PDB file of C-alpha atoms in Angstrom:
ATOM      1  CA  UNK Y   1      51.672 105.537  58.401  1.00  0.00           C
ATOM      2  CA  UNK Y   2      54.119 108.447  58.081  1.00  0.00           C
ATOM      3  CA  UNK Y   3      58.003 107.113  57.864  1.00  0.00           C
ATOM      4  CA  UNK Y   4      61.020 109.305  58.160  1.00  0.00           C
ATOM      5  CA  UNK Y   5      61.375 110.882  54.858  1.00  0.00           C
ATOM      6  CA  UNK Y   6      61.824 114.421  53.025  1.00  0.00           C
ATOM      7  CA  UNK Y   7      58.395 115.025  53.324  1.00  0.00           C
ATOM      8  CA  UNK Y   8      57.071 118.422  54.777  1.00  0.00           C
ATOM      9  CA  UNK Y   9      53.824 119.377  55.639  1.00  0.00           C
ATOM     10  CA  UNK Y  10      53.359 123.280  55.412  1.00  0.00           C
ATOM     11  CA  UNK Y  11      50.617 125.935  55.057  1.00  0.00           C
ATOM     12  CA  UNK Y  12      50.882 128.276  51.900  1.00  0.00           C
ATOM     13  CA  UNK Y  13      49.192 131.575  51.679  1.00  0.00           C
ATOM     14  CA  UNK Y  14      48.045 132.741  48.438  1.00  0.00           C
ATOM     15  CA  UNK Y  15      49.741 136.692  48.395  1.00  0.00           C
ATOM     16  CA  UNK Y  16      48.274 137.441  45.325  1.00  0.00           C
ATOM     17  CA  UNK Y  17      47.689 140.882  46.221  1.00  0.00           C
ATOM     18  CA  UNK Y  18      49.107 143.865  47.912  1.00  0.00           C
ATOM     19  CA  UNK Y  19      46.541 146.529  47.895  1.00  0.00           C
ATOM     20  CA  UNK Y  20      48.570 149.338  49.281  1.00  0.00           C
ATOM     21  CA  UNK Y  21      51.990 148.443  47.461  1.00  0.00           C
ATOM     22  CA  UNK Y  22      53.585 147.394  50.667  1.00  0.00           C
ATOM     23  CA  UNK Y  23      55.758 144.455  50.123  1.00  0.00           C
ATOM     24  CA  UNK Y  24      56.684 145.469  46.582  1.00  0.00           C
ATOM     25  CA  UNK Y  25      57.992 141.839  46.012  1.00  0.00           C
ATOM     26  CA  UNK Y  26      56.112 140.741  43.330  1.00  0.00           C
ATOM     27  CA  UNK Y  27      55.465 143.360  39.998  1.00  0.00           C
ATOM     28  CA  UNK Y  28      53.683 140.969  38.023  1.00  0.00           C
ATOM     29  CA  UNK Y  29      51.125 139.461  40.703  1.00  0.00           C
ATOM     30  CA  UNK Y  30      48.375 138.635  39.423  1.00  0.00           C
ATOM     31  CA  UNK Y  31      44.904 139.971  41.473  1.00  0.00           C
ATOM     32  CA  UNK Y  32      43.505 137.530  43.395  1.00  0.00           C
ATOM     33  CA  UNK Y  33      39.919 138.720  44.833  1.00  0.00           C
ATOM     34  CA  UNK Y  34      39.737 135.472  47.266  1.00  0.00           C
ATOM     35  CA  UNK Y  35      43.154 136.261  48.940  1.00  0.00           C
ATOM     36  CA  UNK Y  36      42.725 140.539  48.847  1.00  0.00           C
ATOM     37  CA  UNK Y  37      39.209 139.744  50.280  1.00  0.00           C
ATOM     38  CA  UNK Y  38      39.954 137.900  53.131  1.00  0.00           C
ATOM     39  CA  UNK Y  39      43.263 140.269  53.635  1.00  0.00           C
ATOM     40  CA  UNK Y  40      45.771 137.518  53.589  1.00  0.00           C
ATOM     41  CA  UNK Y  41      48.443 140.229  52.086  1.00  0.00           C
ATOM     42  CA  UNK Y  42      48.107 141.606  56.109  1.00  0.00           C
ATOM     43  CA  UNK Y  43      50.688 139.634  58.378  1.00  0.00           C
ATOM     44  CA  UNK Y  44      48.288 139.838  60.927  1.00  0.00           C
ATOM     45  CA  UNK Y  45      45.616 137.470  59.085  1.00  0.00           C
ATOM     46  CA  UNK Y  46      48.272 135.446  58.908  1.00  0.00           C
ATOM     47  CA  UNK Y  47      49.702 135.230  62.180  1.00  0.00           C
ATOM     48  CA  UNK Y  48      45.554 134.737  63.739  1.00  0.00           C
ATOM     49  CA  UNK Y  49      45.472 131.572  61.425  1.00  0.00           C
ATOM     50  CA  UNK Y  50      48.343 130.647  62.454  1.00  0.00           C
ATOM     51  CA  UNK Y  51      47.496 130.727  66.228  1.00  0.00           C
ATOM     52  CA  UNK Y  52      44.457 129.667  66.050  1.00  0.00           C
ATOM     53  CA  UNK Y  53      45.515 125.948  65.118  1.00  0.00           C
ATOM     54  CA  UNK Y  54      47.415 123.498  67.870  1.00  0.00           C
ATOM     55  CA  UNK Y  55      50.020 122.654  66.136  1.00  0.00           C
ATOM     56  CA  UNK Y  56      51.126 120.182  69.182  1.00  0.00           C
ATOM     57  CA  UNK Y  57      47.636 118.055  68.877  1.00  0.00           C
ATOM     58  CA  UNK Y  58      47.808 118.093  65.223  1.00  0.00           C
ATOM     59  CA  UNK Y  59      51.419 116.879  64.636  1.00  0.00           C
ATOM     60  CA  UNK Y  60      51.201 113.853  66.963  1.00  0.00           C
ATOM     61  CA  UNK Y  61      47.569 112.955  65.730  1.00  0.00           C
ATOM     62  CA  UNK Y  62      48.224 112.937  62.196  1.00  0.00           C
ATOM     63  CA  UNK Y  63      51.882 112.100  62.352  1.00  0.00           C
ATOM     64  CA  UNK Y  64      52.607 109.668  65.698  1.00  0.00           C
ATOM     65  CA  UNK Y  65      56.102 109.226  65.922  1.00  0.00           C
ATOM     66  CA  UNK Y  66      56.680 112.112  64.378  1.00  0.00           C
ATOM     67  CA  UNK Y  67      59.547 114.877  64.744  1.00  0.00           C
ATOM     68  CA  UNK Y  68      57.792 118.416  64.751  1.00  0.00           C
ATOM     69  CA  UNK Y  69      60.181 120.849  63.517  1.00  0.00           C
ATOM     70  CA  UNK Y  70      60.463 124.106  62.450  1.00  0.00           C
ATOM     71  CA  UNK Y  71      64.356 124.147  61.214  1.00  0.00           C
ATOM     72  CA  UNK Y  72      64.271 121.771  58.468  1.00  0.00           C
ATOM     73  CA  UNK Y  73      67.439 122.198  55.565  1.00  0.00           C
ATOM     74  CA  UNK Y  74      68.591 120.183  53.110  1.00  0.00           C
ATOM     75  CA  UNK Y  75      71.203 118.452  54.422  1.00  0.00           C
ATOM     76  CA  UNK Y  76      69.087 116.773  57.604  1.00  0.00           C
ATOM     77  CA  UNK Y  77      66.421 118.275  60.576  1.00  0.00           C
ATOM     78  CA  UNK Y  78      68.129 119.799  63.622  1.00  0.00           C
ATOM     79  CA  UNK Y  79      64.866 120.082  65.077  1.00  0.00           C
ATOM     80  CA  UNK Y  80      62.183 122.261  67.094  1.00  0.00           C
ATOM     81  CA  UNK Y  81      63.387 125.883  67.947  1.00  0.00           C
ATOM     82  CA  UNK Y  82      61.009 127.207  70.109  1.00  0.00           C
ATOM     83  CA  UNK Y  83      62.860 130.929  69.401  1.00  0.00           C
ATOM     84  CA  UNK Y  84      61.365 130.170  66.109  1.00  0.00           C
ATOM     85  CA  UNK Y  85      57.857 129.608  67.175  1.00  0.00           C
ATOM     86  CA  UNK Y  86      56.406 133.716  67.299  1.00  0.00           C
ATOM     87  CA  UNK Y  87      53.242 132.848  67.163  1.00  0.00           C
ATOM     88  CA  UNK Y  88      52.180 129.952  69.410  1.00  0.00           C
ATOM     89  CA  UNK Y  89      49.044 128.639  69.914  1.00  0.00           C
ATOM     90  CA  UNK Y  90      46.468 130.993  71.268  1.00  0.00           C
ATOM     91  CA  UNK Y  91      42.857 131.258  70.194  1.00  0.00           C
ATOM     92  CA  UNK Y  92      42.423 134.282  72.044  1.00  0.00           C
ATOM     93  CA  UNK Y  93      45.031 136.293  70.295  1.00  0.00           C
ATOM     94  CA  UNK Y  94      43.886 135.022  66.859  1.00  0.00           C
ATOM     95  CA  UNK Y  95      39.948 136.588  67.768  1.00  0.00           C
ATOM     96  CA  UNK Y  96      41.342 140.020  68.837  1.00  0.00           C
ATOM     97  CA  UNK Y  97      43.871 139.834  65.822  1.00  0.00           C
ATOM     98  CA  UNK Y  98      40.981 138.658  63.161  1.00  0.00           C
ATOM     99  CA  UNK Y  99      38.888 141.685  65.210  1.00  0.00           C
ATOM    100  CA  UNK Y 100      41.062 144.443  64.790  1.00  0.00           C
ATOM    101  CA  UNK Y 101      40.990 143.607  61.019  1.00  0.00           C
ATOM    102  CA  UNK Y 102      36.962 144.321  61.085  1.00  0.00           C
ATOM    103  CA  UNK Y 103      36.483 140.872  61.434  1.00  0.00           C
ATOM    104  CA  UNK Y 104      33.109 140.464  63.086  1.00  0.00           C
ATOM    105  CA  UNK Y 105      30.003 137.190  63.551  1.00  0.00           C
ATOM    106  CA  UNK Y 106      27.246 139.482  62.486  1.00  0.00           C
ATOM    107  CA  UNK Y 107      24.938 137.159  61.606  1.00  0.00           C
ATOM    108  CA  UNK Y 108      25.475 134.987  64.493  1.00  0.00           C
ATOM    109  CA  UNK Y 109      26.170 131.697  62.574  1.00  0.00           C
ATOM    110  CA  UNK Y 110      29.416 130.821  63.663  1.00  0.00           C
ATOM    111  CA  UNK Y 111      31.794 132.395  60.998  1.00  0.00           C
ATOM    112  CA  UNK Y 112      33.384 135.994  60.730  1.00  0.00           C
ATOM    113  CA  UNK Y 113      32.542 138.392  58.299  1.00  0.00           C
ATOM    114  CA  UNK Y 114      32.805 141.796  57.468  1.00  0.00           C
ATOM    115  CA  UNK Y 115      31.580 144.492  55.502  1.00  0.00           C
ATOM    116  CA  UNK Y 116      28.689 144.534  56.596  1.00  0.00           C
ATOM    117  CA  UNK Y 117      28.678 140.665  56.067  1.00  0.00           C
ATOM    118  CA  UNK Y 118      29.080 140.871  52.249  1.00  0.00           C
ATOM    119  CA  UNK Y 119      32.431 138.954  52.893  1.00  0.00           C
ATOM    120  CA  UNK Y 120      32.329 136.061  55.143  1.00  0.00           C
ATOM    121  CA  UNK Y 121      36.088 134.073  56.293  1.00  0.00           C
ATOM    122  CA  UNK Y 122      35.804 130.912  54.008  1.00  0.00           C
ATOM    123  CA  UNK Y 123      39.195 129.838  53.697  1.00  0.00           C
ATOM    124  CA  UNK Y 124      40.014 127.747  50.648  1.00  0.00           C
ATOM    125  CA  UNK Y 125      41.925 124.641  51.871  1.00  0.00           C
ATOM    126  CA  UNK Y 126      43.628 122.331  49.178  1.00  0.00           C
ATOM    127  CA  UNK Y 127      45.425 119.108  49.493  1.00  0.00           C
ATOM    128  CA  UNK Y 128      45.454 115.453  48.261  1.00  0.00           C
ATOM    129  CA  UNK Y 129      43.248 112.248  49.439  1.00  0.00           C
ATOM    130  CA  UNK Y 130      45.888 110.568  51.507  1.00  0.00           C
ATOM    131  CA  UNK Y 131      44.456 109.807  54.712  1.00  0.00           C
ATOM    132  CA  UNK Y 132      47.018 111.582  56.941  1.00  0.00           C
ATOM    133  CA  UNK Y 133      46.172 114.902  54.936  1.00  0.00           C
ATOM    134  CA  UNK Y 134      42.684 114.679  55.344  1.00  0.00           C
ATOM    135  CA  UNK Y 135      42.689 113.911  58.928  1.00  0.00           C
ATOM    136  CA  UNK Y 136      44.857 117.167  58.775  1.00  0.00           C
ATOM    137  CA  UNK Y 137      41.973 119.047  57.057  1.00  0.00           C
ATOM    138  CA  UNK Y 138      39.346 117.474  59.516  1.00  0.00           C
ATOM    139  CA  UNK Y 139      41.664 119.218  62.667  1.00  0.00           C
ATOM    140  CA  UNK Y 140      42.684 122.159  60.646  1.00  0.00           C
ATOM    141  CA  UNK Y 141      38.238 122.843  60.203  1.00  0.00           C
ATOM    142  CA  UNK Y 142      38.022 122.225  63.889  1.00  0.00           C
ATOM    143  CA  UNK Y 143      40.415 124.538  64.883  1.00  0.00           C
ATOM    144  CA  UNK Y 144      39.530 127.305  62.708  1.00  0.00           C
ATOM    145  CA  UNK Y 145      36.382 127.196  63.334  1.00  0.00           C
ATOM    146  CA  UNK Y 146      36.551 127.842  67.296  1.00  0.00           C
ATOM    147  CA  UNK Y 147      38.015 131.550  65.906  1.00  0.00           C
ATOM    148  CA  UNK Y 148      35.102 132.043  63.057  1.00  0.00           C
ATOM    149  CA  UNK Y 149      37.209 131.155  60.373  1.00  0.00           C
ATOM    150  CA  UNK Y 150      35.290 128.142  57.835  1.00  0.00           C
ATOM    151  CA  UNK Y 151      37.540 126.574  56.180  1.00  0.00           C
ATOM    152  CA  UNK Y 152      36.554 124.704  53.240  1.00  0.00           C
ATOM    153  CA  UNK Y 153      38.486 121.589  52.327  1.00  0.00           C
ATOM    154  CA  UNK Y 154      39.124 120.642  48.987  1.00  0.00           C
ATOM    155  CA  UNK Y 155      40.449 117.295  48.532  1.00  0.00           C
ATOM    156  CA  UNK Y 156      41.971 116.381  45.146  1.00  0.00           C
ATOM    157  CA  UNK Y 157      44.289 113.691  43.922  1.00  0.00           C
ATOM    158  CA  UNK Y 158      47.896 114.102  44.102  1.00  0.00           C
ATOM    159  CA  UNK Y 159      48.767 114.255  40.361  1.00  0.00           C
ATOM    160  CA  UNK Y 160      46.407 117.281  39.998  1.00  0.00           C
ATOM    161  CA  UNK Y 161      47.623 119.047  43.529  1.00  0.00           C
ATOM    162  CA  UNK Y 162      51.444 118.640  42.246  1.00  0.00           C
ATOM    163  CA  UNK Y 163      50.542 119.198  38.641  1.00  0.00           C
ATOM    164  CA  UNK Y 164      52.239 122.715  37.311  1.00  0.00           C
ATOM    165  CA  UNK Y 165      48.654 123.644  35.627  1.00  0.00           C
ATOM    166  CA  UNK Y 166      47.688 123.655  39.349  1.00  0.00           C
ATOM    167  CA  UNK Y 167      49.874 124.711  40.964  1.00  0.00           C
ATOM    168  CA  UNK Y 168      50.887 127.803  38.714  1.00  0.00           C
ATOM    169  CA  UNK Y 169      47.078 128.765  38.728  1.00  0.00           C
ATOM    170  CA  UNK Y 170      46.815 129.859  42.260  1.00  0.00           C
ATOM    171  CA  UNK Y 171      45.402 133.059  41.374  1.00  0.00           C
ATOM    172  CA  UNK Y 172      41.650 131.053  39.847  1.00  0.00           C
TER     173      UNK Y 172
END
């Protein structure tokens, strides 16, 4: 049961990288092969994982009653801004986006890959045993998966997700 609270629910990318200097945000990254090999440093990875998942099936499933929301601040939700929402849900888009990358099924068994297959998509998934989050990772694999994108769901407790040695070790 999810009550109003201060809780969010929120995908992070790991952008341990940046191959080609482009977002110069960060001097002291630290290389991340995982993240520079799937090419999560390229907005476009990004946005294809983010279309690729419906957002308005997952928020009512896993939260009923919910408010989705995209505007949240401190002081109180003033709720869903479409305007906001630039990439909606769209499977389609997210294929030719993840193909344009050199993302490719050459193997045939269900997930992308690409040079020459020696990378495959396996997208590391973490989060904490409560039932609404894995019930999120159960519908996150689901809709992934329908674009070729496996992700793999780790599911830890809470005082090791939250935990600073943890969390400040995104990099491993």
């Amino acid at each position: 049961e999810v009550t109003a609270s201060g809780f969010i629910e929120k995908l992070n990318f790991n952008l341990m990288t940046d191959p080609d200097g482009i977002a110069g945000l960060y001097p002291d990254q630290v290389d991340c092969q995982v993240s520079d090999d799937l090419l999560l440093w390229d907005k476009r990875t990004r946005q294809a994982v983010i279309q690729a998942i419906d957002r308005e099936i997952l928020a009512p499933t896993v939260f009923p009653g919910a408010v989705p929301s995209n505007s949240f601040i401190v002081a109180g939700d003033i709720g869903f801004n479409t305007a906001l929402n630039q990439w909606p849900f769209n499977p389609d888009a997210a294929r030719d986006l993840l193909a344009d990358l050199g993302w490719e099924d050459s193997d045939g068994n269900g997930i992308l890959d690409r040079e020459g297959g020696s990378i495959q998509f396996d997208l590391p998934w973490v989060s904490t045993t409560a039932t609404f989050r894995e019930q999120t990772g159960q519908i996150l694999q689901q809709d992934l998966a329908d674009v070729g994108i496996n992700l793999v769901v780790e599911n830890l407790p809470a005082s090791v997700v939250f935990a600073s040695e943890f969390i400040s070790h995104a990099s491993d």
